[in-house]
Amino acid sequence: MSTESTDPVEPSAQPPAAEAESDESPKGKNSWLKFVIVGVLAVVLVGGGVFVFTQMGGLNAGDCVSASPQDVDKPDGEWNVSSQGCGDQEATHKVAKVLGNADDPCPDEGIYEPVKSGGDSLCLMPNLAEGNCYTSSDDGAFKKEACTVESPVKIVKKVDGLPEEGTVCPEGSSELRFSEPASVYCMGVHENA
C-alpha cells in the first residue's frame, strides 16, 4: 500500500523567495532614478540660469536701452544703462555699436553718445521711429511724446541705408543721418490733420 495522498495540493500562502525580492527591487530602482532625475534637472536649471544671466548682461548693436549719466555734471563718466523693448516709453537710446575699448571712436556721421556702463563701452544713438514725435530733454536725449501741434519734432520718414543727401526726405523736412547702422530719419513738424 501506498502512503501517497490523492488530495490535490494547495499552493502555500507565502510567495516564493524570488517574488519577494522583486517586490523590493523596483522601489530601490525608483528612488535611485528619482535622485538622478532631480540631479539632472538641478544642473539644467542652474546652467540655464547662468546662461540667461550672462546673455542678458551684454548688450548688442540694435538693442534698445534706457540710458542716463549717473552724474549729470559728468556725462563722460559712468552711465546707468538698462535694456528695454524698442517700443517702450523708457527706451531713449539704441545701441549703435559696441566698442572694443573706451578709446575706440563712435561713427562719424550721426548723433552718437559714447557711453561707459559697467565694463562696456557703447555708442548710443536716439531711439527714433517713423510716425513718432519727440522733444529734446535737458540731458540731450530725445523723449517720445504724444504728437500735438506743439511737438517740436516728428519723424515723418525713415530710410535704411545712406542714399545721397537731399534725395529721400519730403519737402519741408530735414535729414538726420547715421552711418552706423546706415539710416536716414526725416524730421518734420507735426501737422494737425
Short mmCIF file of N, CA and C in Angstrom, two decimals:
data_model
loop_
_atom_site.label_atom_id
_atom_site.label_comp_id
_atom_site.label_asym_id
_atom_site.label_seq_id
_atom_site.Cartn_x
_atom_site.Cartn_y
_atom_site.Cartn_z
N MET A 1 0.79 -1.16 0.00
CA MET A 1 0.00 0.00 0.00
C MET A 1 0.85 1.25 0.00
N SER A 2 0.25 2.15 -0.66
CA SER A 2 0.97 3.40 -0.85
C SER A 2 0.49 4.40 0.17
N THR A 3 1.43 5.25 0.63
CA THR A 3 1.09 6.28 1.61
C THR A 3 0.85 7.63 0.95
N GLU A 4 0.86 7.63 -0.37
CA GLU A 4 0.65 8.89 -1.09
C GLU A 4 -0.81 9.30 -0.99
N SER A 5 -1.03 10.60 -0.86
CA SER A 5 -2.37 11.12 -0.75
C SER A 5 -2.87 11.49 -2.14
N THR A 6 -4.11 11.26 -2.40
CA THR A 6 -4.70 11.64 -3.68
C THR A 6 -5.39 12.99 -3.61
N ASP A 7 -5.29 13.67 -2.49
CA ASP A 7 -5.87 15.01 -2.35
C ASP A 7 -5.02 16.02 -3.13
N PRO A 8 -5.68 16.98 -3.79
CA PRO A 8 -4.90 17.99 -4.51
C PRO A 8 -4.09 18.85 -3.55
N VAL A 9 -2.92 19.25 -3.99
CA VAL A 9 -2.04 20.06 -3.15
C VAL A 9 -2.42 21.53 -3.33
N GLU A 10 -2.65 22.23 -2.24
CA GLU A 10 -2.98 23.64 -2.29
C GLU A 10 -1.70 24.47 -2.24
N PRO A 11 -1.64 25.55 -3.04
CA PRO A 11 -0.45 26.37 -3.01
C PRO A 11 -0.30 27.07 -1.66
N SER A 12 0.93 27.31 -1.28
CA SER A 12 1.16 27.96 0.02
C SER A 12 0.77 29.43 -0.08
N ALA A 13 0.45 30.04 1.02
CA ALA A 13 0.00 31.42 1.06
C ALA A 13 1.15 32.40 0.90
N GLN A 14 2.37 31.98 1.15
CA GLN A 14 3.52 32.86 1.03
C GLN A 14 4.10 32.79 -0.37
N PRO A 15 4.49 33.94 -0.92
CA PRO A 15 5.08 33.92 -2.25
C PRO A 15 6.49 33.32 -2.19
N PRO A 16 6.94 32.80 -3.29
CA PRO A 16 8.30 32.27 -3.30
C PRO A 16 9.31 33.39 -3.03
N ALA A 17 10.49 33.02 -2.59
CA ALA A 17 11.53 33.98 -2.21
C ALA A 17 11.90 34.91 -3.36
N ALA A 18 11.92 34.43 -4.60
CA ALA A 18 12.28 35.25 -5.75
C ALA A 18 11.29 36.38 -5.95
N GLU A 19 9.97 36.11 -5.76
CA GLU A 19 8.97 37.16 -5.92
C GLU A 19 9.10 38.20 -4.82
N ALA A 20 9.42 37.83 -3.60
CA ALA A 20 9.56 38.77 -2.51
C ALA A 20 10.69 39.74 -2.80
N GLU A 21 11.82 39.28 -3.39
CA GLU A 21 12.92 40.16 -3.72
C GLU A 21 12.54 41.13 -4.83
N SER A 22 11.74 40.66 -5.81
CA SER A 22 11.37 41.54 -6.92
C SER A 22 10.42 42.63 -6.47
N ASP A 23 9.64 42.41 -5.39
CA ASP A 23 8.77 43.46 -4.88
C ASP A 23 9.60 44.62 -4.33
N GLU A 24 10.76 44.33 -3.73
CA GLU A 24 11.56 45.39 -3.13
C GLU A 24 12.49 46.06 -4.15
N SER A 25 12.94 45.33 -5.16
CA SER A 25 13.92 45.89 -6.07
C SER A 25 13.39 47.06 -6.92
N PRO A 26 12.14 47.10 -7.41
CA PRO A 26 11.69 48.29 -8.13
C PRO A 26 11.68 49.53 -7.24
N LYS A 27 11.36 49.36 -5.96
CA LYS A 27 11.37 50.52 -5.07
C LYS A 27 12.78 51.07 -4.96
N GLY A 28 13.76 50.22 -4.87
CA GLY A 28 15.15 50.65 -4.80
C GLY A 28 15.57 51.33 -6.09
N LYS A 29 15.16 50.78 -7.23
CA LYS A 29 15.49 51.37 -8.52
C LYS A 29 14.79 52.72 -8.70
N ASN A 30 13.52 52.82 -8.28
CA ASN A 30 12.77 54.07 -8.42
C ASN A 30 13.39 55.20 -7.62
N SER A 31 13.82 54.94 -6.41
CA SER A 31 14.41 56.01 -5.61
C SER A 31 15.74 56.45 -6.21
N TRP A 32 16.51 55.53 -6.76
CA TRP A 32 17.77 55.88 -7.41
C TRP A 32 17.49 56.71 -8.67
N LEU A 33 16.47 56.30 -9.44
CA LEU A 33 16.10 57.00 -10.66
C LEU A 33 15.59 58.41 -10.34
N LYS A 34 14.81 58.55 -9.28
CA LYS A 34 14.33 59.88 -8.87
C LYS A 34 15.50 60.77 -8.51
N PHE A 35 16.49 60.25 -7.81
CA PHE A 35 17.67 61.01 -7.43
C PHE A 35 18.41 61.51 -8.67
N VAL A 36 18.57 60.65 -9.66
CA VAL A 36 19.26 61.03 -10.90
C VAL A 36 18.47 62.11 -11.64
N ILE A 37 17.16 61.96 -11.74
CA ILE A 37 16.33 62.94 -12.44
C ILE A 37 16.40 64.30 -11.75
N VAL A 38 16.29 64.32 -10.43
CA VAL A 38 16.38 65.57 -9.68
C VAL A 38 17.75 66.22 -9.88
N GLY A 39 18.81 65.41 -9.87
CA GLY A 39 20.16 65.94 -10.08
C GLY A 39 20.32 66.55 -11.46
N VAL A 40 19.82 65.86 -12.49
CA VAL A 40 19.93 66.37 -13.86
C VAL A 40 19.13 67.66 -14.01
N LEU A 41 17.92 67.70 -13.46
CA LEU A 41 17.11 68.92 -13.54
C LEU A 41 17.79 70.09 -12.84
N ALA A 42 18.42 69.82 -11.70
CA ALA A 42 19.12 70.89 -10.97
C ALA A 42 20.26 71.45 -11.81
N VAL A 43 21.03 70.56 -12.45
CA VAL A 43 22.15 71.01 -13.29
C VAL A 43 21.63 71.84 -14.47
N VAL A 44 20.55 71.38 -15.10
CA VAL A 44 19.99 72.10 -16.25
C VAL A 44 19.47 73.47 -15.82
N LEU A 45 18.76 73.54 -14.70
CA LEU A 45 18.21 74.82 -14.26
C LEU A 45 19.30 75.80 -13.86
N VAL A 46 20.30 75.33 -13.12
CA VAL A 46 21.38 76.22 -12.71
C VAL A 46 22.18 76.66 -13.93
N GLY A 47 22.51 75.73 -14.82
CA GLY A 47 23.25 76.08 -16.04
C GLY A 47 22.48 77.04 -16.91
N GLY A 48 21.17 76.81 -17.07
CA GLY A 48 20.33 77.71 -17.86
C GLY A 48 20.24 79.08 -17.24
N GLY A 49 20.16 79.14 -15.92
CA GLY A 49 20.11 80.43 -15.23
C GLY A 49 21.39 81.22 -15.42
N VAL A 50 22.54 80.56 -15.34
CA VAL A 50 23.82 81.22 -15.56
C VAL A 50 23.90 81.72 -17.00
N PHE A 51 23.46 80.91 -17.96
CA PHE A 51 23.49 81.32 -19.37
C PHE A 51 22.63 82.55 -19.59
N VAL A 52 21.40 82.55 -19.08
CA VAL A 52 20.50 83.69 -19.25
C VAL A 52 21.09 84.93 -18.59
N PHE A 53 21.65 84.78 -17.39
CA PHE A 53 22.23 85.92 -16.68
C PHE A 53 23.38 86.53 -17.48
N THR A 54 24.26 85.70 -18.02
CA THR A 54 25.40 86.23 -18.76
C THR A 54 24.95 86.83 -20.09
N GLN A 55 23.95 86.26 -20.74
CA GLN A 55 23.48 86.80 -22.01
C GLN A 55 22.75 88.12 -21.83
N MET A 56 22.00 88.25 -20.73
CA MET A 56 21.25 89.48 -20.51
C MET A 56 22.17 90.63 -20.14
N GLY A 57 23.34 90.31 -19.56
CA GLY A 57 24.26 91.35 -19.14
C GLY A 57 24.89 92.08 -20.31
N GLY A 58 25.15 91.39 -21.41
CA GLY A 58 25.82 92.00 -22.54
C GLY A 58 24.82 92.58 -23.52
N LEU A 59 25.10 93.79 -24.01
CA LEU A 59 24.24 94.43 -24.98
C LEU A 59 24.84 94.28 -26.37
N ASN A 60 24.00 94.25 -27.37
CA ASN A 60 24.42 94.12 -28.75
C ASN A 60 23.92 95.30 -29.57
N ALA A 61 24.55 95.55 -30.71
CA ALA A 61 24.09 96.59 -31.62
C ALA A 61 22.64 96.30 -31.99
N GLY A 62 21.81 97.34 -31.95
CA GLY A 62 20.39 97.20 -32.26
C GLY A 62 19.51 97.08 -31.03
N ASP A 63 20.09 96.78 -29.85
CA ASP A 63 19.30 96.69 -28.62
C ASP A 63 18.87 98.08 -28.18
N CYS A 64 17.67 98.18 -27.65
CA CYS A 64 17.18 99.45 -27.14
C CYS A 64 17.38 99.51 -25.63
N VAL A 65 17.70 100.71 -25.14
CA VAL A 65 18.03 100.87 -23.73
C VAL A 65 17.46 102.18 -23.19
N SER A 66 17.36 102.22 -21.88
CA SER A 66 17.15 103.47 -21.17
C SER A 66 18.53 103.87 -20.67
N ALA A 67 18.97 105.09 -20.94
CA ALA A 67 20.33 105.49 -20.59
C ALA A 67 20.35 106.92 -20.09
N SER A 68 21.11 107.12 -19.02
CA SER A 68 21.32 108.47 -18.49
C SER A 68 22.62 108.46 -17.67
N PRO A 69 23.31 109.61 -17.63
CA PRO A 69 24.55 109.66 -16.84
C PRO A 69 24.26 109.46 -15.35
N GLN A 70 25.16 108.76 -14.66
CA GLN A 70 24.99 108.60 -13.22
C GLN A 70 25.12 109.95 -12.52
N ASP A 71 25.97 110.81 -13.06
CA ASP A 71 26.15 112.17 -12.54
C ASP A 71 25.97 113.13 -13.72
N VAL A 72 24.89 113.92 -13.72
CA VAL A 72 24.60 114.80 -14.87
C VAL A 72 25.70 115.82 -15.10
N ASP A 73 26.50 116.12 -14.08
CA ASP A 73 27.62 117.06 -14.23
C ASP A 73 28.84 116.39 -14.86
N LYS A 74 28.81 115.05 -14.99
CA LYS A 74 29.93 114.30 -15.59
C LYS A 74 29.40 113.33 -16.64
N PRO A 75 28.95 113.86 -17.79
CA PRO A 75 28.39 112.97 -18.82
C PRO A 75 29.42 112.03 -19.43
N ASP A 76 30.73 112.31 -19.22
CA ASP A 76 31.77 111.41 -19.73
C ASP A 76 32.06 110.27 -18.75
N GLY A 77 31.39 110.27 -17.60
CA GLY A 77 31.60 109.22 -16.61
C GLY A 77 30.71 108.02 -16.87
N GLU A 78 30.46 107.25 -15.82
CA GLU A 78 29.61 106.06 -15.92
C GLU A 78 28.15 106.44 -16.16
N TRP A 79 27.47 105.60 -16.92
CA TRP A 79 26.05 105.79 -17.21
C TRP A 79 25.24 104.65 -16.64
N ASN A 80 24.00 104.94 -16.33
CA ASN A 80 23.03 103.90 -15.99
C ASN A 80 22.38 103.47 -17.29
N VAL A 81 22.56 102.21 -17.65
CA VAL A 81 22.01 101.68 -18.89
C VAL A 81 21.24 100.42 -18.55
N SER A 82 19.96 100.38 -18.96
CA SER A 82 19.16 99.16 -18.75
C SER A 82 18.42 98.81 -20.03
N SER A 83 18.38 97.53 -20.30
CA SER A 83 17.75 97.03 -21.53
C SER A 83 16.24 97.28 -21.50
N GLN A 84 15.69 97.67 -22.65
CA GLN A 84 14.26 97.96 -22.78
C GLN A 84 13.78 97.43 -24.13
N GLY A 85 12.48 97.26 -24.25
CA GLY A 85 11.90 96.98 -25.56
C GLY A 85 11.92 98.26 -26.39
N CYS A 86 12.15 98.16 -27.68
CA CYS A 86 12.29 99.37 -28.50
C CYS A 86 11.03 100.23 -28.52
N GLY A 87 9.86 99.65 -28.30
CA GLY A 87 8.62 100.41 -28.28
C GLY A 87 8.29 101.02 -26.93
N ASP A 88 9.07 100.70 -25.89
CA ASP A 88 8.81 101.23 -24.55
C ASP A 88 9.09 102.72 -24.47
N GLN A 89 8.31 103.42 -23.70
CA GLN A 89 8.48 104.87 -23.49
C GLN A 89 9.86 105.16 -22.89
N GLU A 90 10.38 104.26 -22.05
CA GLU A 90 11.65 104.47 -21.37
C GLU A 90 12.85 104.23 -22.28
N ALA A 91 12.65 103.62 -23.44
CA ALA A 91 13.76 103.30 -24.34
C ALA A 91 14.19 104.56 -25.08
N THR A 92 15.11 105.30 -24.48
CA THR A 92 15.55 106.58 -25.03
C THR A 92 16.64 106.43 -26.09
N HIS A 93 17.38 105.33 -26.05
CA HIS A 93 18.51 105.14 -26.96
C HIS A 93 18.51 103.74 -27.56
N LYS A 94 19.31 103.62 -28.61
CA LYS A 94 19.55 102.33 -29.25
C LYS A 94 21.06 102.14 -29.32
N VAL A 95 21.53 100.92 -29.09
CA VAL A 95 22.96 100.64 -29.18
C VAL A 95 23.33 100.62 -30.67
N ALA A 96 24.13 101.59 -31.09
CA ALA A 96 24.57 101.65 -32.48
C ALA A 96 25.78 100.75 -32.69
N LYS A 97 26.67 100.74 -31.67
CA LYS A 97 27.91 99.98 -31.80
C LYS A 97 28.44 99.65 -30.41
N VAL A 98 28.94 98.42 -30.25
CA VAL A 98 29.64 98.03 -29.03
C VAL A 98 31.12 98.19 -29.33
N LEU A 99 31.80 99.00 -28.54
CA LEU A 99 33.21 99.29 -28.78
C LEU A 99 34.11 98.25 -28.12
N GLY A 100 35.26 97.99 -28.74
CA GLY A 100 36.23 97.05 -28.18
C GLY A 100 36.84 97.60 -26.89
N ASN A 101 37.10 98.91 -26.86
CA ASN A 101 37.58 99.55 -25.63
C ASN A 101 37.12 101.00 -25.63
N ALA A 102 37.31 101.67 -24.50
CA ALA A 102 36.79 103.03 -24.33
C ALA A 102 37.47 104.05 -25.24
N ASP A 103 38.65 103.72 -25.79
CA ASP A 103 39.35 104.66 -26.66
C ASP A 103 38.88 104.60 -28.11
N ASP A 104 38.12 103.58 -28.48
CA ASP A 104 37.61 103.48 -29.84
C ASP A 104 36.58 104.58 -30.09
N PRO A 105 36.57 105.17 -31.29
CA PRO A 105 35.62 106.25 -31.56
C PRO A 105 34.26 105.72 -32.02
N CYS A 106 33.26 106.55 -31.81
CA CYS A 106 31.94 106.27 -32.36
C CYS A 106 31.96 106.64 -33.84
N PRO A 107 30.99 106.17 -34.63
CA PRO A 107 30.95 106.53 -36.05
C PRO A 107 30.91 108.05 -36.24
N ASP A 108 31.37 108.50 -37.42
CA ASP A 108 31.49 109.94 -37.68
C ASP A 108 30.15 110.63 -37.91
N GLU A 109 29.29 110.04 -38.75
CA GLU A 109 28.07 110.74 -39.16
C GLU A 109 26.89 110.31 -38.28
N GLY A 110 26.31 111.27 -37.57
CA GLY A 110 25.16 110.99 -36.72
C GLY A 110 25.32 111.59 -35.34
N ILE A 111 24.27 111.49 -34.55
CA ILE A 111 24.30 111.95 -33.16
C ILE A 111 24.53 110.72 -32.29
N TYR A 112 25.76 110.51 -31.87
CA TYR A 112 26.11 109.35 -31.05
C TYR A 112 26.59 109.83 -29.68
N GLU A 113 26.28 109.04 -28.68
CA GLU A 113 26.71 109.32 -27.32
C GLU A 113 27.66 108.20 -26.92
N PRO A 114 28.99 108.51 -26.75
CA PRO A 114 29.90 107.49 -26.26
C PRO A 114 29.64 107.27 -24.76
N VAL A 115 29.39 106.04 -24.36
CA VAL A 115 28.94 105.74 -23.01
C VAL A 115 29.76 104.61 -22.41
N LYS A 116 30.05 104.75 -21.12
CA LYS A 116 30.67 103.67 -20.36
C LYS A 116 29.63 103.19 -19.35
N SER A 117 29.40 101.88 -19.34
CA SER A 117 28.45 101.30 -18.39
C SER A 117 28.99 99.95 -17.94
N GLY A 118 29.34 99.87 -16.65
CA GLY A 118 29.97 98.65 -16.17
C GLY A 118 31.29 98.50 -16.90
N GLY A 119 31.52 97.36 -17.51
CA GLY A 119 32.73 97.15 -18.29
C GLY A 119 32.54 97.40 -19.77
N ASP A 120 31.35 97.83 -20.18
CA ASP A 120 31.06 98.02 -21.60
C ASP A 120 31.31 99.46 -22.04
N SER A 121 31.78 99.60 -23.27
CA SER A 121 31.87 100.91 -23.92
C SER A 121 30.96 100.85 -25.13
N LEU A 122 30.02 101.77 -25.20
CA LEU A 122 28.97 101.73 -26.22
C LEU A 122 28.85 103.05 -26.95
N CYS A 123 28.38 102.98 -28.17
CA CYS A 123 27.94 104.17 -28.90
C CYS A 123 26.42 104.10 -28.98
N LEU A 124 25.77 105.05 -28.34
CA LEU A 124 24.30 105.08 -28.34
C LEU A 124 23.81 106.14 -29.31
N MET A 125 22.70 105.85 -29.94
CA MET A 125 22.02 106.80 -30.82
C MET A 125 20.59 106.95 -30.31
N PRO A 126 19.89 108.01 -30.69
CA PRO A 126 18.50 108.16 -30.24
C PRO A 126 17.64 107.01 -30.76
N ASN A 127 16.70 106.56 -29.96
CA ASN A 127 15.75 105.52 -30.37
C ASN A 127 14.57 106.23 -31.04
N LEU A 128 14.64 106.36 -32.35
CA LEU A 128 13.62 107.08 -33.12
C LEU A 128 12.84 106.10 -33.98
N ALA A 129 11.57 106.41 -34.22
CA ALA A 129 10.74 105.57 -35.08
C ALA A 129 9.83 106.45 -35.93
N GLU A 130 9.63 106.03 -37.15
CA GLU A 130 8.78 106.77 -38.08
C GLU A 130 7.37 106.92 -37.50
N GLY A 131 6.84 108.14 -37.60
CA GLY A 131 5.49 108.43 -37.12
C GLY A 131 5.43 108.94 -35.70
N ASN A 132 6.53 108.84 -34.94
CA ASN A 132 6.55 109.30 -33.55
C ASN A 132 7.03 110.73 -33.45
N CYS A 133 6.60 111.40 -32.38
CA CYS A 133 7.03 112.77 -32.09
C CYS A 133 7.96 112.75 -30.89
N TYR A 134 8.91 113.70 -30.87
CA TYR A 134 9.93 113.75 -29.83
C TYR A 134 10.21 115.17 -29.40
N THR A 135 10.70 115.28 -28.17
CA THR A 135 11.23 116.54 -27.67
C THR A 135 12.60 116.23 -27.11
N SER A 136 13.47 117.20 -27.12
CA SER A 136 14.82 117.01 -26.57
C SER A 136 14.77 117.38 -25.09
N SER A 137 15.25 116.46 -24.25
CA SER A 137 15.22 116.72 -22.81
C SER A 137 16.50 117.43 -22.38
N ASP A 138 16.57 117.79 -21.10
CA ASP A 138 17.74 118.51 -20.58
C ASP A 138 19.03 117.71 -20.72
N ASP A 139 18.93 116.38 -20.67
CA ASP A 139 20.15 115.56 -20.78
C ASP A 139 20.50 115.26 -22.23
N GLY A 140 19.79 115.87 -23.21
CA GLY A 140 20.12 115.70 -24.61
C GLY A 140 19.43 114.53 -25.29
N ALA A 141 18.74 113.71 -24.52
CA ALA A 141 18.05 112.55 -25.09
C ALA A 141 16.75 112.98 -25.74
N PHE A 142 16.38 112.28 -26.83
CA PHE A 142 15.08 112.52 -27.45
C PHE A 142 14.05 111.72 -26.65
N LYS A 143 13.04 112.40 -26.16
CA LYS A 143 11.97 111.74 -25.39
C LYS A 143 10.73 111.66 -26.26
N LYS A 144 10.18 110.45 -26.36
CA LYS A 144 8.96 110.24 -27.15
C LYS A 144 7.80 110.93 -26.43
N GLU A 145 6.93 111.57 -27.21
CA GLU A 145 5.76 112.23 -26.63
C GLU A 145 4.58 112.09 -27.59
N ALA A 146 3.43 112.40 -27.09
CA ALA A 146 2.23 112.39 -27.94
C ALA A 146 2.38 113.49 -28.98
N CYS A 147 1.94 113.22 -30.19
CA CYS A 147 2.03 114.21 -31.26
C CYS A 147 0.93 115.27 -31.09
N THR A 148 1.36 116.51 -30.95
CA THR A 148 0.44 117.65 -30.87
C THR A 148 0.99 118.75 -31.78
N VAL A 149 0.24 119.82 -31.93
CA VAL A 149 0.72 120.92 -32.76
C VAL A 149 1.96 121.58 -32.14
N GLU A 150 2.18 121.37 -30.84
CA GLU A 150 3.35 121.94 -30.18
C GLU A 150 4.57 121.02 -30.26
N SER A 151 4.43 119.82 -30.78
CA SER A 151 5.55 118.88 -30.84
C SER A 151 6.67 119.47 -31.67
N PRO A 152 7.89 119.53 -31.11
CA PRO A 152 8.99 120.14 -31.85
C PRO A 152 9.48 119.28 -33.03
N VAL A 153 9.42 117.96 -32.92
CA VAL A 153 9.97 117.10 -33.97
C VAL A 153 9.08 115.89 -34.18
N LYS A 154 8.81 115.59 -35.45
CA LYS A 154 8.13 114.35 -35.82
C LYS A 154 8.98 113.65 -36.87
N ILE A 155 9.18 112.34 -36.69
CA ILE A 155 9.90 111.56 -37.69
C ILE A 155 8.87 111.18 -38.76
N VAL A 156 8.95 111.87 -39.90
CA VAL A 156 7.96 111.67 -40.95
C VAL A 156 8.33 110.52 -41.88
N LYS A 157 9.61 110.13 -41.87
CA LYS A 157 10.04 109.03 -42.73
C LYS A 157 11.37 108.49 -42.23
N LYS A 158 11.55 107.17 -42.35
CA LYS A 158 12.83 106.54 -42.03
C LYS A 158 13.26 105.73 -43.25
N VAL A 159 14.53 105.87 -43.62
CA VAL A 159 15.07 105.16 -44.78
C VAL A 159 16.31 104.38 -44.32
N ASP A 160 16.35 103.08 -44.61
CA ASP A 160 17.55 102.29 -44.33
C ASP A 160 18.58 102.54 -45.40
N GLY A 161 19.84 102.59 -45.01
CA GLY A 161 20.92 102.88 -45.95
C GLY A 161 21.25 104.37 -45.92
N LEU A 162 22.21 104.77 -46.74
CA LEU A 162 22.61 106.17 -46.81
C LEU A 162 22.56 106.67 -48.25
N PRO A 163 21.35 106.93 -48.74
CA PRO A 163 21.25 107.48 -50.10
C PRO A 163 21.85 108.89 -50.13
N GLU A 164 22.03 109.41 -51.32
CA GLU A 164 22.59 110.74 -51.49
C GLU A 164 21.77 111.76 -50.71
N GLU A 165 22.47 112.71 -50.10
CA GLU A 165 21.79 113.74 -49.30
C GLU A 165 20.77 114.50 -50.14
N GLY A 166 19.64 114.80 -49.54
CA GLY A 166 18.61 115.59 -50.19
C GLY A 166 17.74 114.82 -51.17
N THR A 167 17.82 113.50 -51.19
CA THR A 167 17.06 112.73 -52.19
C THR A 167 15.90 111.93 -51.61
N VAL A 168 15.80 111.80 -50.28
CA VAL A 168 14.79 110.89 -49.73
C VAL A 168 13.74 111.55 -48.84
N CYS A 169 14.04 112.69 -48.28
CA CYS A 169 13.10 113.30 -47.34
C CYS A 169 12.11 114.22 -48.06
N PRO A 170 10.86 114.24 -47.59
CA PRO A 170 9.86 115.13 -48.20
C PRO A 170 10.25 116.60 -48.02
N GLU A 171 9.71 117.42 -48.89
CA GLU A 171 9.98 118.86 -48.81
C GLU A 171 9.51 119.39 -47.45
N GLY A 172 10.30 120.25 -46.86
CA GLY A 172 9.96 120.83 -45.56
C GLY A 172 10.50 120.04 -44.38
N SER A 173 11.11 118.89 -44.64
CA SER A 173 11.70 118.11 -43.55
C SER A 173 13.22 118.12 -43.68
N SER A 174 13.89 117.85 -42.59
CA SER A 174 15.36 117.82 -42.61
C SER A 174 15.85 116.40 -42.33
N GLU A 175 17.08 116.14 -42.76
CA GLU A 175 17.64 114.80 -42.62
C GLU A 175 18.47 114.69 -41.34
N LEU A 176 18.32 113.60 -40.68
CA LEU A 176 19.20 113.21 -39.58
C LEU A 176 19.82 111.89 -40.02
N ARG A 177 21.12 111.93 -40.34
CA ARG A 177 21.79 110.78 -40.96
C ARG A 177 22.68 110.07 -39.94
N PHE A 178 22.70 108.75 -40.02
CA PHE A 178 23.55 107.91 -39.18
C PHE A 178 24.33 106.96 -40.07
N SER A 179 25.65 106.89 -39.85
CA SER A 179 26.46 105.98 -40.66
C SER A 179 26.43 104.55 -40.13
N GLU A 180 26.11 104.36 -38.85
CA GLU A 180 26.06 103.00 -38.31
C GLU A 180 24.98 102.91 -37.24
N PRO A 181 23.94 102.14 -37.43
CA PRO A 181 23.58 101.48 -38.67
C PRO A 181 23.16 102.53 -39.71
N ALA A 182 23.47 102.27 -40.95
CA ALA A 182 23.22 103.22 -42.03
C ALA A 182 21.72 103.49 -42.14
N SER A 183 21.34 104.73 -41.83
CA SER A 183 19.92 105.09 -41.87
C SER A 183 19.76 106.60 -41.93
N VAL A 184 18.61 107.03 -42.43
CA VAL A 184 18.25 108.44 -42.51
C VAL A 184 16.86 108.60 -41.90
N TYR A 185 16.75 109.57 -40.99
CA TYR A 185 15.46 109.92 -40.40
C TYR A 185 15.08 111.30 -40.92
N CYS A 186 13.87 111.42 -41.46
CA CYS A 186 13.37 112.70 -41.97
C CYS A 186 12.56 113.35 -40.86
N MET A 187 13.04 114.51 -40.40
CA MET A 187 12.40 115.20 -39.28
C MET A 187 11.58 116.36 -39.80
N GLY A 188 10.32 116.36 -39.42
CA GLY A 188 9.43 117.43 -39.82
C GLY A 188 8.66 117.94 -38.61
N VAL A 189 7.63 118.68 -38.89
CA VAL A 189 6.77 119.22 -37.85
C VAL A 189 5.43 118.52 -37.92
N HIS A 190 4.88 118.17 -36.76
CA HIS A 190 3.58 117.53 -36.75
C HIS A 190 2.51 118.52 -37.20
N GLU A 191 1.72 118.10 -38.15
CA GLU A 191 0.63 118.96 -38.63
C GLU A 191 -0.68 118.33 -38.20
N ASN A 192 -1.57 119.15 -37.65
CA ASN A 192 -2.86 118.66 -37.21
C ASN A 192 -3.70 118.31 -38.44
N ALA A 193 -4.08 117.06 -38.57
CA ALA A 193 -4.83 116.62 -39.75
C ALA A 193 -6.30 116.77 -39.59
#
